[in-house]
mmCIF file of C-alpha atoms and ligand atoms in Angstrom:
data_model
loop_
_atom_site.group_PDB
_atom_site.id
_atom_site.type_symbol
_atom_site.label_atom_id
_atom_site.label_comp_id
_atom_site.label_asym_id
_atom_site.label_seq_id
_atom_site.Cartn_x
_atom_site.Cartn_y
_atom_site.Cartn_z
ATOM 1 C CA MET R 1 155.014 129.526 140.949
ATOM 2 C CA SER R 2 156.121 133.150 140.757
ATOM 3 C CA ILE R 3 155.485 134.409 137.239
ATOM 4 C CA LYS R 4 158.788 135.138 135.540
ATOM 5 C CA ASN R 5 157.924 135.282 131.894
ATOM 6 C CA ALA R 6 155.187 134.923 129.296
ATOM 7 C CA ALA R 7 155.615 131.139 129.076
ATOM 8 C CA GLU R 8 154.891 130.779 132.761
ATOM 9 C CA LYS R 9 152.001 133.193 132.464
ATOM 10 C CA LEU R 10 150.544 130.991 129.724
ATOM 11 C CA ILE R 11 151.015 127.851 131.805
ATOM 12 C CA CYS R 12 149.347 129.534 134.787
ATOM 13 C CA GLN R 13 146.345 130.290 132.552
ATOM 14 C CA GLN R 14 146.581 134.033 132.992
ATOM 15 C CA ALA R 15 144.993 136.258 130.333
ATOM 16 C CA MET R 16 147.725 137.064 127.805
ATOM 17 C CA THR R 17 148.374 140.453 126.207
ATOM 18 C CA LYS R 18 149.727 141.040 122.709
ATOM 19 C CA GLU R 19 153.132 141.797 124.251
ATOM 20 C CA ASP R 20 153.010 138.497 126.160
ATOM 21 C CA PHE R 21 152.366 136.599 122.951
ATOM 22 C CA ILE R 22 155.192 138.432 121.167
ATOM 23 C CA GLU R 23 157.515 137.525 124.039
ATOM 24 C CA LEU R 24 156.304 133.915 123.852
ATOM 25 C CA LEU R 25 157.001 133.768 120.109
ATOM 26 C CA GLY R 26 160.469 135.105 120.861
ATOM 27 C CA TYR R 27 161.141 131.901 122.822
ATOM 28 C CA PHE R 28 160.871 129.850 119.639
ATOM 29 C CA GLY R 29 164.344 128.322 119.403
ATOM 30 C CA ASN R 30 164.908 128.355 123.173
ATOM 31 C CA SER R 31 165.074 124.619 123.806
ATOM 32 C CA ASP R 32 164.374 124.785 127.565
ATOM 33 C CA ILE R 33 161.204 126.829 127.208
ATOM 34 C CA MET R 34 160.068 124.871 124.162
ATOM 35 C CA ALA R 35 160.489 121.602 126.099
ATOM 36 C CA LEU R 36 158.587 123.046 129.070
ATOM 37 C CA LEU R 37 155.660 124.111 126.883
ATOM 38 C CA LYS R 38 155.572 120.822 125.002
ATOM 39 C CA GLU R 39 155.474 118.895 128.275
ATOM 40 C CA GLU R 40 152.645 121.063 129.606
ATOM 41 C CA ALA R 41 150.739 120.691 126.323
ATOM 42 C CA LEU R 42 150.979 116.903 126.515
ATOM 43 C CA LYS R 43 149.915 116.916 130.148
ATOM 44 C CA LEU R 44 146.770 118.895 129.281
ATOM 45 C CA ARG R 45 146.062 116.831 126.187
ATOM 46 C CA ARG R 46 146.230 113.674 128.333
ATOM 47 C CA LYS R 47 144.077 115.229 131.047
ATOM 48 C CA TYR R 48 141.207 115.966 128.659
ATOM 49 C CA TYR R 49 141.540 113.219 126.087
ATOM 50 C CA GLY R 50 143.724 110.492 127.612
ATOM 51 C CA ASN R 51 145.318 108.499 124.856
ATOM 52 C CA LYS R 52 142.561 109.127 122.340
ATOM 53 C CA VAL R 53 142.945 110.607 118.895
ATOM 54 C CA PHE R 54 139.703 111.497 117.119
ATOM 55 C CA THR R 55 139.321 111.071 113.414
ATOM 56 C CA ARG R 56 137.231 113.012 110.894
ATOM 57 C CA GLY R 57 136.326 111.830 107.406
ATOM 58 C CA LEU R 58 137.118 114.713 105.070
ATOM 59 C CA ILE R 59 134.896 114.989 101.993
ATOM 60 C CA GLU R 60 136.216 117.647 99.601
ATOM 61 C CA PHE R 61 132.986 117.968 97.634
ATOM 62 C CA THR R 62 133.713 120.925 95.333
ATOM 63 C CA ASN R 63 136.796 122.793 94.165
ATOM 64 C CA TYR R 64 134.781 125.573 92.486
ATOM 65 C CA CYS R 65 135.295 128.799 94.384
ATOM 66 C CA LYS R 66 134.103 132.367 93.829
ATOM 67 C CA ASN R 67 136.900 133.781 95.982
ATOM 68 C CA ASN R 68 140.431 134.639 95.038
ATOM 69 C CA CYS R 69 142.531 134.125 98.167
ATOM 70 C CA TYR R 70 146.011 134.751 96.775
ATOM 71 C CA TYR R 71 147.628 131.713 98.433
ATOM 72 C CA CYS R 72 145.081 129.073 97.418
ATOM 73 C CA GLY R 73 145.378 126.684 94.477
ATOM 74 C CA ILE R 74 141.594 126.484 93.929
ATOM 75 C CA ARG R 75 140.998 130.272 93.918
ATOM 76 C CA ALA R 76 138.610 131.493 91.201
ATOM 77 C CA GLY R 77 141.390 133.083 89.145
ATOM 78 C CA ASN R 78 143.353 129.877 88.649
ATOM 79 C CA GLN R 79 142.464 128.957 85.062
ATOM 80 C CA ASN R 80 144.557 125.811 85.284
ATOM 81 C CA ALA R 81 142.536 124.204 88.076
ATOM 82 C CA ARG R 82 140.416 121.324 86.763
ATOM 83 C CA ARG R 83 137.082 121.878 88.463
ATOM 84 C CA TYR R 84 134.759 119.199 89.858
ATOM 85 C CA ARG R 85 131.854 118.917 92.208
ATOM 86 C CA LEU R 86 130.318 115.827 93.782
ATOM 87 C CA ALA R 87 126.602 115.138 93.418
ATOM 88 C CA PRO R 88 124.663 114.676 96.689
ATOM 89 C CA GLU R 89 124.500 110.913 96.018
ATOM 90 C CA GLU R 90 128.292 110.797 95.693
ATOM 91 C CA ILE R 91 128.685 112.645 98.999
ATOM 92 C CA LEU R 92 126.381 110.105 100.621
ATOM 93 C CA GLU R 93 128.402 107.250 99.146
ATOM 94 C CA CYS R 94 131.508 108.733 100.801
ATOM 95 C CA CYS R 95 129.624 108.833 104.110
ATOM 96 C CA GLN R 96 128.472 105.237 103.666
ATOM 97 C CA GLU R 97 132.018 104.049 103.155
ATOM 98 C CA GLY R 98 133.266 106.290 105.956
ATOM 99 C CA HIS R 99 130.708 105.015 108.431
ATOM 100 C CA HIS R 100 131.649 101.447 107.562
ATOM 101 C CA LEU R 101 135.304 102.319 108.211
ATOM 102 C CA GLY R 102 134.461 103.712 111.666
ATOM 103 C CA PHE R 103 134.194 107.465 111.040
ATOM 104 C CA ARG R 104 131.670 109.244 113.258
ATOM 105 C CA THR R 105 132.309 112.761 111.961
ATOM 106 C CA PHE R 106 132.030 113.862 108.359
ATOM 107 C CA VAL R 107 133.605 117.130 107.287
ATOM 108 C CA LEU R 108 132.085 118.656 104.161
ATOM 109 C CA GLN R 109 134.717 120.993 102.795
ATOM 110 C CA GLY R 110 134.787 122.996 99.607
ATOM 111 C CA GLY R 111 135.411 126.268 97.884
ATOM 112 C CA GLU R 112 132.630 128.854 98.039
ATOM 113 C CA ASP R 113 130.598 127.332 95.230
ATOM 114 C CA PRO R 114 127.332 129.157 94.375
ATOM 115 C CA PHE R 115 126.027 125.983 92.690
ATOM 116 C CA TYR R 116 125.473 124.638 96.184
ATOM 117 C CA THR R 117 122.649 126.878 97.303
ATOM 118 C CA ASP R 118 121.776 126.986 100.989
ATOM 119 C CA GLU R 119 118.816 124.677 100.329
ATOM 120 C CA LYS R 120 121.032 122.112 98.600
ATOM 121 C CA ILE R 121 123.519 122.159 101.488
ATOM 122 C CA ALA R 122 120.715 121.879 104.062
ATOM 123 C CA ALA R 123 119.209 118.930 102.170
ATOM 124 C CA ILE R 124 122.587 117.128 102.162
ATOM 125 C CA ILE R 125 123.003 117.705 105.903
ATOM 126 C CA ARG R 126 119.496 116.335 106.559
ATOM 127 C CA GLU R 127 120.216 113.246 104.459
ATOM 128 C CA ILE R 128 123.466 112.540 106.289
ATOM 129 C CA LYS R 129 121.820 113.031 109.663
ATOM 130 C CA TYR R 130 118.898 110.789 108.639
ATOM 131 C CA HIS R 131 121.149 107.913 107.578
ATOM 132 C CA TYR R 132 123.848 108.389 110.240
ATOM 133 C CA PRO R 133 122.228 109.875 113.338
ATOM 134 C CA ASP R 134 125.224 108.797 115.419
ATOM 135 C CA CYS R 135 127.560 111.055 113.417
ATOM 136 C CA ALA R 136 128.542 114.708 113.655
ATOM 137 C CA VAL R 137 128.481 116.880 110.542
ATOM 138 C CA THR R 138 131.139 119.557 110.220
ATOM 139 C CA LEU R 139 130.906 122.196 107.501
ATOM 140 C CA SER R 140 133.856 124.044 106.012
ATOM 141 C CA ILE R 141 132.336 126.037 103.176
ATOM 142 C CA GLY R 142 133.415 129.572 103.938
ATOM 143 C CA GLU R 143 131.666 132.841 104.636
ATOM 144 C CA LYS R 144 127.844 132.926 104.572
ATOM 145 C CA PRO R 145 125.140 135.220 105.917
ATOM 146 C CA ARG R 146 124.023 134.452 109.462
ATOM 147 C CA GLU R 147 120.667 133.192 108.155
ATOM 148 C CA SER R 148 122.415 130.548 106.040
ATOM 149 C CA TYR R 149 124.405 129.388 109.049
ATOM 150 C CA ARG R 150 121.137 129.217 110.979
ATOM 151 C CA LEU R 151 119.516 127.104 108.259
ATOM 152 C CA PHE R 152 122.442 124.650 108.244
ATOM 153 C CA ARG R 153 122.381 124.431 112.025
ATOM 154 C CA GLU R 154 118.647 123.710 111.994
ATOM 155 C CA ALA R 155 119.261 121.040 109.371
ATOM 156 C CA GLY R 156 121.603 119.332 111.848
ATOM 157 C CA ALA R 157 125.142 120.661 111.285
ATOM 158 C CA ASP R 158 127.158 120.409 114.499
ATOM 159 C CA ARG R 159 130.471 122.103 113.777
ATOM 160 C CA TYR R 160 131.952 124.694 111.413
ATOM 161 C CA LEU R 161 135.566 125.191 110.414
ATOM 162 C CA LEU R 162 136.423 128.693 109.259
ATOM 163 C CA ARG R 163 140.085 129.528 109.694
ATOM 164 C CA HIS R 164 140.462 133.252 110.208
ATOM 165 C CA GLU R 165 143.810 132.928 108.271
ATOM 166 C CA THR R 166 145.281 136.072 109.875
ATOM 167 C CA ALA R 167 143.878 138.451 112.475
ATOM 168 C CA ASP R 168 146.095 141.343 111.374
ATOM 169 C CA GLU R 169 144.386 143.831 109.059
ATOM 170 C CA ALA R 170 147.442 144.716 106.928
ATOM 171 C CA HIS R 171 148.489 141.074 106.647
ATOM 172 C CA TYR R 172 144.935 140.112 105.689
ATOM 173 C CA ARG R 173 145.150 142.624 102.792
ATOM 174 C CA GLN R 174 148.375 141.014 101.568
ATOM 175 C CA LEU R 175 146.657 137.634 101.330
ATOM 176 C CA HIS R 176 143.203 138.542 100.004
ATOM 177 C CA PRO R 177 141.590 140.714 97.319
ATOM 178 C CA ASP R 178 139.578 143.830 98.196
ATOM 179 C CA SER R 179 136.298 141.933 97.844
ATOM 180 C CA MET R 180 137.093 140.079 101.077
ATOM 181 C CA SER R 181 137.503 141.500 104.576
ATOM 182 C CA LEU R 182 138.790 140.460 107.961
ATOM 183 C CA SER R 183 135.784 142.057 109.653
ATOM 184 C CA THR R 184 133.406 139.785 107.688
ATOM 185 C CA ARG R 185 135.508 136.767 108.600
ATOM 186 C CA ARG R 186 135.410 137.729 112.270
ATOM 187 C CA GLN R 187 131.665 138.384 112.148
ATOM 188 C CA CYS R 188 131.102 134.936 110.628
ATOM 189 C CA LEU R 189 133.032 133.299 113.465
ATOM 190 C CA TRP R 190 131.020 135.115 116.121
ATOM 191 C CA ASP R 191 127.737 134.336 114.317
ATOM 192 C CA LEU R 192 128.648 130.658 114.187
ATOM 193 C CA LYS R 193 129.479 130.624 117.856
ATOM 194 C CA ASP R 194 126.283 132.424 118.741
ATOM 195 C CA LEU R 195 124.234 129.897 116.768
ATOM 196 C CA GLY R 196 125.605 127.059 118.891
ATOM 197 C CA TYR R 197 128.109 125.519 116.505
ATOM 198 C CA GLN R 198 131.355 124.050 117.763
ATOM 199 C CA VAL R 199 133.561 126.515 115.935
ATOM 200 C CA GLY R 200 137.009 126.143 114.413
ATOM 201 C CA ALA R 201 139.284 129.106 113.706
ATOM 202 C CA GLY R 202 142.969 129.001 112.817
ATOM 203 C CA MET R 203 145.775 130.163 110.586
ATOM 204 C CA MET R 204 148.502 129.037 108.241
ATOM 205 C CA VAL R 205 151.994 129.244 109.680
ATOM 206 C CA GLY R 206 154.517 131.072 107.535
ATOM 207 C CA SER R 207 152.093 132.682 105.095
ATOM 208 C CA PRO R 208 153.807 135.490 103.148
ATOM 209 C CA GLY R 209 154.047 138.633 105.280
ATOM 210 C CA GLN R 210 153.507 136.833 108.587
ATOM 211 C CA SER R 211 155.524 138.046 111.593
ATOM 212 C CA ASP R 212 155.553 137.583 115.354
ATOM 213 C CA GLN R 213 153.310 140.658 115.490
ATOM 214 C CA THR R 214 150.670 139.130 113.210
ATOM 215 C CA LEU R 215 150.913 135.743 114.943
ATOM 216 C CA ALA R 216 150.395 137.492 118.279
ATOM 217 C CA GLU R 217 147.159 138.950 116.826
ATOM 218 C CA ASP R 218 146.132 135.412 115.805
ATOM 219 C CA LEU R 219 146.706 134.133 119.329
ATOM 220 C CA LEU R 220 144.774 137.086 120.785
ATOM 221 C CA LEU R 221 141.837 136.282 118.516
ATOM 222 C CA LEU R 222 141.920 132.644 119.642
ATOM 223 C CA GLN R 223 142.059 133.697 123.283
ATOM 224 C CA GLU R 224 139.060 135.979 122.792
ATOM 225 C CA LEU R 225 136.920 133.669 120.641
ATOM 226 C CA GLU R 226 137.757 130.473 122.554
ATOM 227 C CA PRO R 227 136.906 128.220 119.600
ATOM 228 C CA GLN R 228 136.368 124.520 120.284
ATOM 229 C CA MET R 229 138.633 123.656 117.327
ATOM 230 C CA VAL R 230 141.777 125.289 115.956
ATOM 231 C CA GLY R 231 143.229 124.426 112.539
ATOM 232 C CA ILE R 232 146.922 125.277 112.282
ATOM 233 C CA GLY R 233 149.025 124.101 109.386
ATOM 234 C CA PRO R 234 152.076 125.371 107.541
ATOM 235 C CA PHE R 235 151.607 127.522 104.440
ATOM 236 C CA ILE R 236 152.778 125.630 101.341
ATOM 237 C CA PRO R 237 153.194 127.447 98.012
ATOM 238 C CA HIS R 238 151.086 126.508 95.001
ATOM 239 C CA HIS R 239 152.708 126.872 91.575
ATOM 240 C CA ASP R 240 149.730 128.736 90.032
ATOM 241 C CA THR R 241 149.590 131.510 92.628
ATOM 242 C CA ARG R 242 151.484 134.787 93.117
ATOM 243 C CA PHE R 243 153.209 133.115 96.078
ATOM 244 C CA ALA R 244 154.638 130.262 93.986
ATOM 245 C CA LYS R 245 158.223 131.210 94.815
ATOM 246 C CA GLU R 246 157.660 131.925 98.512
ATOM 247 C CA PRO R 247 159.161 129.531 101.060
ATOM 248 C CA ALA R 248 156.867 127.106 102.888
ATOM 249 C CA GLY R 249 156.135 127.645 106.567
ATOM 250 C CA SER R 250 158.289 126.067 109.262
ATOM 251 C CA VAL R 251 157.310 122.639 110.599
ATOM 252 C CA GLU R 252 159.061 123.417 113.891
ATOM 253 C CA LEU R 253 157.202 126.690 114.375
ATOM 254 C CA THR R 254 153.906 124.936 113.575
ATOM 255 C CA LEU R 255 154.679 122.337 116.265
ATOM 256 C CA TYR R 256 155.571 125.085 118.752
ATOM 257 C CA LEU R 257 152.275 126.851 118.039
ATOM 258 C CA LEU R 258 150.319 123.608 118.447
ATOM 259 C CA SER R 259 151.758 123.311 121.973
ATOM 260 C CA VAL R 260 151.026 126.979 122.718
ATOM 261 C CA VAL R 261 147.417 126.642 121.527
ATOM 262 C CA ARG R 262 146.920 123.437 123.529
ATOM 263 C CA ILE R 263 147.901 125.366 126.675
ATOM 264 C CA LEU R 264 145.929 128.473 125.730
ATOM 265 C CA LEU R 265 142.744 126.419 125.140
ATOM 266 C CA PRO R 266 143.368 123.193 127.065
ATOM 267 C CA ALA R 267 140.385 121.168 125.817
ATOM 268 C CA VAL R 268 140.593 122.323 122.210
ATOM 269 C CA LEU R 269 140.175 119.866 119.324
ATOM 270 C CA LEU R 270 143.450 120.307 117.499
ATOM 271 C CA PRO R 271 144.155 118.551 114.201
ATOM 272 C CA SER R 272 147.551 117.363 113.111
ATOM 273 C CA THR R 273 147.140 118.524 109.538
ATOM 274 C CA THR R 274 147.776 117.061 106.100
ATOM 275 C CA ALA R 275 149.918 120.139 105.334
ATOM 276 C CA LEU R 276 152.200 119.182 108.238
ATOM 277 C CA GLY R 277 152.437 115.664 106.788
ATOM 278 C CA THR R 278 153.185 117.116 103.357
ATOM 279 C CA LEU R 279 156.260 119.043 104.540
ATOM 280 C CA ASP R 280 157.600 116.297 106.807
ATOM 281 C CA PRO R 281 156.990 112.552 106.357
ATOM 282 C CA LEU R 282 156.534 112.279 110.136
ATOM 283 C CA GLY R 283 154.803 115.650 110.468
ATOM 284 C CA ARG R 284 151.479 114.297 111.676
ATOM 285 C CA GLU R 285 153.110 112.089 114.319
ATOM 286 C CA LYS R 286 155.107 115.106 115.490
ATOM 287 C CA GLY R 287 151.899 117.173 115.613
ATOM 288 C CA LEU R 288 150.300 114.613 117.930
ATOM 289 C CA ALA R 289 153.425 114.642 120.102
ATOM 290 C CA ALA R 290 153.168 118.452 120.328
ATOM 291 C CA GLY R 291 149.581 118.429 121.642
ATOM 292 C CA ALA R 292 147.266 117.744 118.670
ATOM 293 C CA ASN R 293 144.464 115.182 119.138
ATOM 294 C CA VAL R 294 142.640 114.959 115.792
ATOM 295 C CA VAL R 295 143.489 113.557 112.348
ATOM 296 C CA MET R 296 141.472 114.085 109.187
ATOM 297 C CA PRO R 297 141.947 111.355 106.588
ATOM 298 C CA ASN R 298 140.451 111.824 103.168
ATOM 299 C CA LEU R 299 137.143 110.211 102.176
ATOM 300 C CA SER R 300 136.799 112.004 98.831
ATOM 301 C CA PRO R 301 136.588 109.800 95.715
ATOM 302 C CA LEU R 302 140.047 108.869 94.483
ATOM 303 C CA ARG R 303 139.323 110.266 91.001
ATOM 304 C CA ASN R 304 138.969 113.803 92.383
ATOM 305 C CA ARG R 305 141.651 113.838 95.064
ATOM 306 C CA LYS R 306 144.386 115.471 92.999
ATOM 307 C CA GLN R 307 141.998 118.168 91.809
ATOM 308 C CA TYR R 308 141.515 119.537 95.331
ATOM 309 C CA GLU R 309 144.982 120.985 95.113
ATOM 310 C CA LEU R 310 145.275 123.809 97.646
ATOM 311 C CA TYR R 311 149.088 123.652 97.562
ATOM 312 C CA ASP R 312 151.812 121.671 95.793
ATOM 313 C CA ASN R 313 152.682 118.040 96.575
ATOM 314 C CA LYS R 314 149.659 117.443 98.801
ATOM 315 C CA ILE R 315 149.880 113.929 100.255
ATOM 316 C CA CYS R 316 147.217 111.190 100.376
ATOM 317 C CA THR R 317 145.922 111.885 96.863
ATOM 318 C CA GLY R 318 146.556 108.348 95.596
ATOM 319 C CA GLU R 319 145.059 106.198 98.347
ATOM 320 C CA GLU R 320 141.604 104.706 98.821
ATOM 321 C CA ALA R 321 139.755 105.876 101.939
ATOM 322 C CA ALA R 322 140.374 102.583 103.740
ATOM 323 C CA GLU R 323 144.121 102.755 103.037
ATOM 324 C CA CYS R 324 144.208 106.358 104.216
ATOM 325 C CA ARG R 325 142.499 105.475 107.479
ATOM 326 C CA GLY R 326 144.672 102.381 107.980
ATOM 327 C CA CYS R 327 147.846 104.389 107.374
ATOM 328 C CA LEU R 328 146.809 107.046 109.881
ATOM 329 C CA GLU R 329 145.761 104.424 112.428
ATOM 330 C CA GLN R 330 149.293 103.032 112.273
ATOM 331 C CA ARG R 331 150.870 106.482 112.482
ATOM 332 C CA VAL R 332 148.747 107.357 115.518
ATOM 333 C CA ARG R 333 149.815 104.085 117.180
ATOM 334 C CA ASN R 334 153.465 104.781 116.374
ATOM 335 C CA ALA R 335 153.124 108.150 118.090
ATOM 336 C CA GLY R 336 151.869 106.351 121.232
ATOM 337 C CA PHE R 337 148.156 107.150 120.916
ATOM 338 C CA GLU R 338 144.981 105.318 119.908
ATOM 339 C CA LEU R 339 142.660 106.194 117.023
ATOM 340 C CA VAL R 340 139.042 105.897 118.203
ATOM 341 C CA SER R 341 135.661 105.640 116.468
ATOM 342 C CA GLU R 342 133.754 108.325 118.331
ATOM 343 C CA ARG R 343 132.089 111.600 117.406
ATOM 344 C CA GLY R 344 134.783 113.320 119.430
ATOM 345 C CA ASP R 345 132.991 116.444 120.594
ATOM 346 C CA ALA R 346 134.741 119.094 122.674
ATOM 347 C CA PRO R 347 133.899 118.776 126.375
ATOM 348 C CA PHE R 348 131.930 121.595 127.906
ATOM 349 C CA LEU R 349 134.164 123.882 129.933
ATOM 350 C CA PRO R 350 133.689 127.219 131.654
ATOM 351 C CA LYS R 351 135.137 130.071 129.650
ATOM 352 C CA LYS R 352 138.673 131.244 130.216
ATOM 353 C CA LEU R 353 137.714 134.823 130.926
ATOM 354 C CA ASN R 354 135.210 133.608 133.532
ATOM 355 C CA PRO R 355 136.704 133.906 137.084
ATOM 356 C CA MET R 356 135.625 130.295 137.836
ATOM 357 C CA TYR R 357 137.767 129.040 134.977
ATOM 358 C CA LYS R 358 140.952 128.236 136.863
ATOM 359 C CA GLU R 359 139.181 126.393 139.657
ATOM 360 C CA ASN R 360 137.322 124.205 137.182
ATOM 361 C CA ARG R 361 140.175 123.321 134.890
HETATM 362 N N1 SAM Z 1 136.432 127.778 101.408
HETATM 363 C C1 SAM Z 1 136.494 127.420 102.790
HETATM 364 C C2 SAM Z 1 137.173 128.499 103.604
HETATM 365 O O1 SAM Z 1 137.634 129.472 103.023
HETATM 366 O O2 SAM Z 1 137.201 128.372 104.827
HETATM 367 C C3 SAM Z 1 137.171 126.068 103.028
HETATM 368 C C4 SAM Z 1 138.155 125.603 102.020
HETATM 369 S S1 SAM Z 1 139.751 126.373 102.130
HETATM 370 C C5 SAM Z 1 140.498 125.783 100.685
HETATM 371 C C6 SAM Z 1 140.500 125.435 103.446
HETATM 372 C C7 SAM Z 1 141.790 125.956 104.017
HETATM 373 O O3 SAM Z 1 142.871 125.626 103.138
HETATM 374 C C8 SAM Z 1 141.940 127.412 104.194
HETATM 375 O O4 SAM Z 1 141.334 127.825 105.386
HETATM 376 C C9 SAM Z 1 143.450 127.641 104.182
HETATM 377 O O5 SAM Z 1 143.960 127.877 105.477
HETATM 378 C C10 SAM Z 1 143.988 126.338 103.605
HETATM 379 N N2 SAM Z 1 144.918 126.616 102.469
HETATM 380 C C11 SAM Z 1 144.613 127.200 101.303
HETATM 381 N N3 SAM Z 1 145.718 127.386 100.570
HETATM 382 C C12 SAM Z 1 146.761 126.908 101.302
HETATM 383 C C13 SAM Z 1 148.171 126.849 101.100
HETATM 384 N N4 SAM Z 1 148.740 127.328 99.993
HETATM 385 N N5 SAM Z 1 148.940 126.296 102.084
HETATM 386 C C14 SAM Z 1 148.371 125.819 103.198
HETATM 387 N N6 SAM Z 1 147.043 125.854 103.446
HETATM 388 C C15 SAM Z 1 146.233 126.398 102.521
#
């Protein structure tokens, strides 16, 4: 194929520049190019994962957070948030139920809560690994020193989700207080990768101040880091934040970006997020149809679900874990895929910037 535009360049797996990504984002709304990219995304998704959709049991174990990300409902400065944390035994009970339901990955997610010292986290990981050696443990507990990441890895953690949120310096400053920095976030991602984690980066779509320029920076970061997982969901305002009156991100643009990221990183583990399902009743099905291959139902105790309120109207806060899994199983089937009980690791692939990459794809 002779390369005519940035969409074709992406499909041909050529290294993309910032200008290429900006051009690609300019095609949002062009139905021919959007259809072409969606078709390619589904082809690649099928090539690497067939009909399978992997599932992760999400355990939101603390909503205490020392940070003050301006968009987030559980940021430290939100006096109205009702705080909770699960005891280690409660986390293990969630895993027990999850394992019984067929989950083979547990995601421990929380705010940055100093109560959970590194030793406490490591002990929880060891316990989970001892009782469920067939399961993967994913952490999503924010920025830590490299030595903490090393300790968790040695305790048995397999994966780490740390969305970079935005790779544009000025945009990062609009979303975070001065105590936080994009360079620290980046360093954490590279440390995690270096320590052998399967790493997840990602961004909200439509966060206040986002533009094609900042999204192009996000895509460049993903191209450079080559994470095994990418979390992309729409921004949704929370009533107790400075962004309460901002519009939510676009479902359509999120779907477009899911297809783009599937082509950029063909074997990536790509969740169809709860935020997508919050903005559109069929959002998660549409995410799967755009190239996503992971869903993350909630395993947190029902009594705490509403308290982990990152944004307004979050769905799945009133269902038991079994109901949540059953509902998603049906949704996955409706979208033409099959929910499986596997760890669902990313396959090993040569790196994109390696000259052998294209031959091996
Ligand atoms: N503290 C960890 C961290 O910072 O990575 C994990 C928990 S954090 C609450 C999980 C993710 O929630 C963030 O990476 C962010 O993208 C998402 N989030 C927070 N507020 C949101 C909002 N208003 N709309 C959509 N997503 C949001």
